[in-house]
PDB file of C-alpha atoms in Angstrom:
ATOM      1  CA  UNK H   1       0.000   0.000   0.000  1.00 58.00           C
ATOM      2  CA  UNK H   2       1.178   3.473  -0.832  1.00 64.00           C
ATOM      3  CA  UNK H   3      -0.267   6.647   0.604  1.00 63.00           C
ATOM      4  CA  UNK H   4       0.523   9.788  -1.336  1.00 64.00           C
ATOM      5  CA  UNK H   5      -0.077  13.183   0.150  1.00 68.00           C
ATOM      6  CA  UNK H   6       0.164  16.634  -1.251  1.00 65.00           C
ATOM      7  CA  UNK H   7       3.250  18.572  -0.203  1.00 62.00           C
ATOM      8  CA  UNK H   8       2.598  21.343   2.328  1.00 60.00           C
ATOM      9  CA  UNK H   9       1.796  24.736   0.908  1.00 59.00           C
ATOM     10  CA  UNK H  10       4.898  26.916   0.450  1.00 57.00           C
ATOM     11  CA  UNK H  11       3.652  29.561   2.945  1.00 57.00           C
ATOM     12  CA  UNK H  12       3.244  26.931   5.663  1.00 48.00           C
ATOM     13  CA  UNK H  13       6.819  25.738   5.183  1.00 44.00           C
ATOM     14  CA  UNK H  14       8.174  29.302   5.194  1.00 48.00           C
ATOM     15  CA  UNK H  15       6.291  30.101   8.410  1.00 46.00           C
ATOM     16  CA  UNK H  16       7.564  26.959  10.119  1.00 43.00           C
ATOM     17  CA  UNK H  17      11.161  27.784   9.196  1.00 44.00           C
ATOM     18  CA  UNK H  18      10.908  31.392  10.299  1.00 42.00           C
ATOM     19  CA  UNK H  19       9.510  30.307  13.674  1.00 41.00           C
ATOM     20  CA  UNK H  20      12.223  27.782  14.475  1.00 41.00           C
ATOM     21  CA  UNK H  21      15.007  28.347  11.939  1.00 43.00           C
ATOM     22  CA  UNK H  22      16.077  25.874   9.292  1.00 44.00           C
ATOM     23  CA  UNK H  23      15.865  22.196  10.198  1.00 43.00           C
ATOM     24  CA  UNK H  24      19.068  21.043  11.865  1.00 44.00           C
ATOM     25  CA  UNK H  25      20.392  24.551  12.434  1.00 48.00           C
ATOM     26  CA  UNK H  26      19.792  24.661  16.170  1.00 53.00           C
ATOM     27  CA  UNK H  27      22.242  23.509  18.786  1.00 55.00           C
ATOM     28  CA  UNK H  28      21.621  19.859  19.584  1.00 54.00           C
ATOM     29  CA  UNK H  29      18.834  19.382  17.037  1.00 71.00           C
ATOM     30  CA  UNK H  30      20.390  16.843  14.633  1.00 85.00           C
ATOM     31  CA  UNK H  31      23.913  15.539  14.125  1.00 92.00           C
ATOM     32  CA  UNK H  32      25.860  17.540  11.539  1.00 94.00           C
ATOM     33  CA  UNK H  33      29.274  17.028   9.937  1.00 94.00           C
ATOM     34  CA  UNK H  34      32.072  19.539  10.116  1.00 95.00           C
ATOM     35  CA  UNK H  35      34.586  18.826   7.346  1.00 94.00           C
ATOM     36  CA  UNK H  36      37.954  20.561   6.976  1.00 93.00           C
ATOM     37  CA  UNK H  37      40.710  19.905   4.447  1.00 93.00           C
ATOM     38  CA  UNK H  38      44.186  21.140   3.575  1.00 94.00           C
ATOM     39  CA  UNK H  39      47.125  20.414   1.273  1.00 95.00           C
ATOM     40  CA  UNK H  40      49.228  18.731   4.024  1.00 93.00           C
ATOM     41  CA  UNK H  41      48.938  17.277   7.520  1.00 90.00           C
ATOM     42  CA  UNK H  42      50.699  20.310   8.998  1.00 91.00           C
ATOM     43  CA  UNK H  43      48.360  22.667   7.139  1.00 93.00           C
ATOM     44  CA  UNK H  44      45.362  20.678   8.348  1.00 92.00           C
ATOM     45  CA  UNK H  45      46.508  20.949  11.972  1.00 89.00           C
ATOM     46  CA  UNK H  46      46.861  24.710  11.482  1.00 92.00           C
ATOM     47  CA  UNK H  47      43.443  24.883   9.790  1.00 92.00           C
ATOM     48  CA  UNK H  48      41.877  23.125  12.791  1.00 92.00           C
ATOM     49  CA  UNK H  49      43.469  25.678  15.163  1.00 92.00           C
ATOM     50  CA  UNK H  50      42.210  28.643  13.108  1.00 94.00           C
ATOM     51  CA  UNK H  51      38.769  27.112  12.721  1.00 94.00           C
ATOM     52  CA  UNK H  52      38.477  26.514  16.465  1.00 93.00           C
ATOM     53  CA  UNK H  53      39.402  30.159  17.102  1.00 95.00           C
ATOM     54  CA  UNK H  54      36.699  31.241  14.647  1.00 95.00           C
ATOM     55  CA  UNK H  55      34.051  29.047  16.291  1.00 94.00           C
ATOM     56  CA  UNK H  56      35.027  30.254  19.775  1.00 93.00           C
ATOM     57  CA  UNK H  57      34.874  33.896  18.627  1.00 95.00           C
ATOM     58  CA  UNK H  58      31.446  33.488  16.974  1.00 94.00           C
ATOM     59  CA  UNK H  59      29.120  31.722  19.441  1.00 93.00           C
ATOM     60  CA  UNK H  60      26.022  33.096  17.693  1.00 93.00           C
ATOM     61  CA  UNK H  61      26.654  31.110  14.509  1.00 93.00           C
ATOM     62  CA  UNK H  62      24.754  27.807  14.638  1.00 93.00           C
ATOM     63  CA  UNK H  63      26.457  24.446  14.178  1.00 94.00           C
ATOM     64  CA  UNK H  64      24.145  23.797  11.223  1.00 93.00           C
ATOM     65  CA  UNK H  65      25.156  27.035   9.503  1.00 94.00           C
ATOM     66  CA  UNK H  66      28.823  26.202  10.043  1.00 95.00           C
ATOM     67  CA  UNK H  67      28.321  22.678   8.659  1.00 95.00           C
ATOM     68  CA  UNK H  68      26.536  24.044   5.603  1.00 95.00           C
ATOM     69  CA  UNK H  69      29.264  26.600   4.926  1.00 94.00           C
ATOM     70  CA  UNK H  70      32.048  24.053   5.332  1.00 93.00           C
ATOM     71  CA  UNK H  71      30.311  21.635   2.973  1.00 92.00           C
ATOM     72  CA  UNK H  72      29.424  24.126   0.264  1.00 93.00           C
ATOM     73  CA  UNK H  73      32.093  26.832   0.263  1.00 92.00           C
ATOM     74  CA  UNK H  74      35.360  25.011   0.948  1.00 87.00           C
ATOM     75  CA  UNK H  75      37.703  23.146  -1.371  1.00 89.00           C
ATOM     76  CA  UNK H  76      38.044  19.374  -0.916  1.00 89.00           C
ATOM     77  CA  UNK H  77      41.803  18.992  -0.576  1.00 93.00           C
ATOM     78  CA  UNK H  78      43.925  15.861  -0.076  1.00 91.00           C
ATOM     79  CA  UNK H  79      44.192  15.853   3.735  1.00 91.00           C
ATOM     80  CA  UNK H  80      40.813  15.858   5.480  1.00 91.00           C
ATOM     81  CA  UNK H  81      39.108  15.578   8.808  1.00 91.00           C
ATOM     82  CA  UNK H  82      35.406  15.116   9.445  1.00 91.00           C
ATOM     83  CA  UNK H  83      33.637  15.084  12.787  1.00 93.00           C
ATOM     84  CA  UNK H  84      29.955  14.516  13.406  1.00 93.00           C
ATOM     85  CA  UNK H  85      28.107  15.857  16.417  1.00 93.00           C
ATOM     86  CA  UNK H  86      25.038  17.630  17.686  1.00 92.00           C
ATOM     87  CA  UNK H  87      26.552  20.427  19.760  1.00 93.00           C
ATOM     88  CA  UNK H  88      29.347  22.938  19.338  1.00 93.00           C
ATOM     89  CA  UNK H  89      31.221  21.365  22.263  1.00 93.00           C
ATOM     90  CA  UNK H  90      30.945  17.853  20.795  1.00 93.00           C
ATOM     91  CA  UNK H  91      32.162  18.986  17.374  1.00 94.00           C
ATOM     92  CA  UNK H  92      35.046  21.057  18.753  1.00 92.00           C
ATOM     93  CA  UNK H  93      36.117  18.180  21.016  1.00 92.00           C
ATOM     94  CA  UNK H  94      36.256  15.895  17.984  1.00 91.00           C
ATOM     95  CA  UNK H  95      38.421  18.354  16.082  1.00 89.00           C
ATOM     96  CA  UNK H  96      40.762  18.880  19.048  1.00 84.00           C
ATOM     97  CA  UNK H  97      41.079  15.111  19.494  1.00 86.00           C
ATOM     98  CA  UNK H  98      41.869  14.659  15.807  1.00 78.00           C
ATOM     99  CA  UNK H  99      44.450  17.456  15.844  1.00 73.00           C
ATOM    100  CA  UNK H 100      46.117  15.927  18.923  1.00 72.00           C
ATOM    101  CA  UNK H 101      46.253  12.543  17.196  1.00 71.00           C
ATOM    102  CA  UNK H 102      47.761  14.084  14.094  1.00 61.00           C
ATOM    103  CA  UNK H 103      50.343  15.917  16.218  1.00 58.00           C
ATOM    104  CA  UNK H 104      51.311  12.692  18.008  1.00 53.00           C
ATOM    105  CA  UNK H 105      51.563  10.688  14.787  1.00 55.00           C
ATOM    106  CA  UNK H 106      53.784  13.316  13.145  1.00 55.00           C
ATOM    107  CA  UNK H 107      56.372  12.861  15.910  1.00 52.00           C
ATOM    108  CA  UNK H 108      56.284  16.435  17.199  1.00 49.00           C
TER     109      UNK H 108
END
């Protein structure tokens, strides 16, 4: 059995988004990926440091907006890291853990 329904009217969708923001944009709403890349391991470690500073300095930017921007406006370079989480703290912790692992494996 298949039940087909008409899609909601465009105004209803727009009103729902304006009331609560885009789906997945709120802190802790849905898991989102943060993906960073660079030309080398050293550059990726540096990118993680700069990105963390940006996130810390801009607490008003939602994790969903950051995920969207990282996915759609950044180059996909050879060395990459991706973390998935629901909150800013979870995502930053994943990046810090990855950067620490990269630092340890590089012998520095």
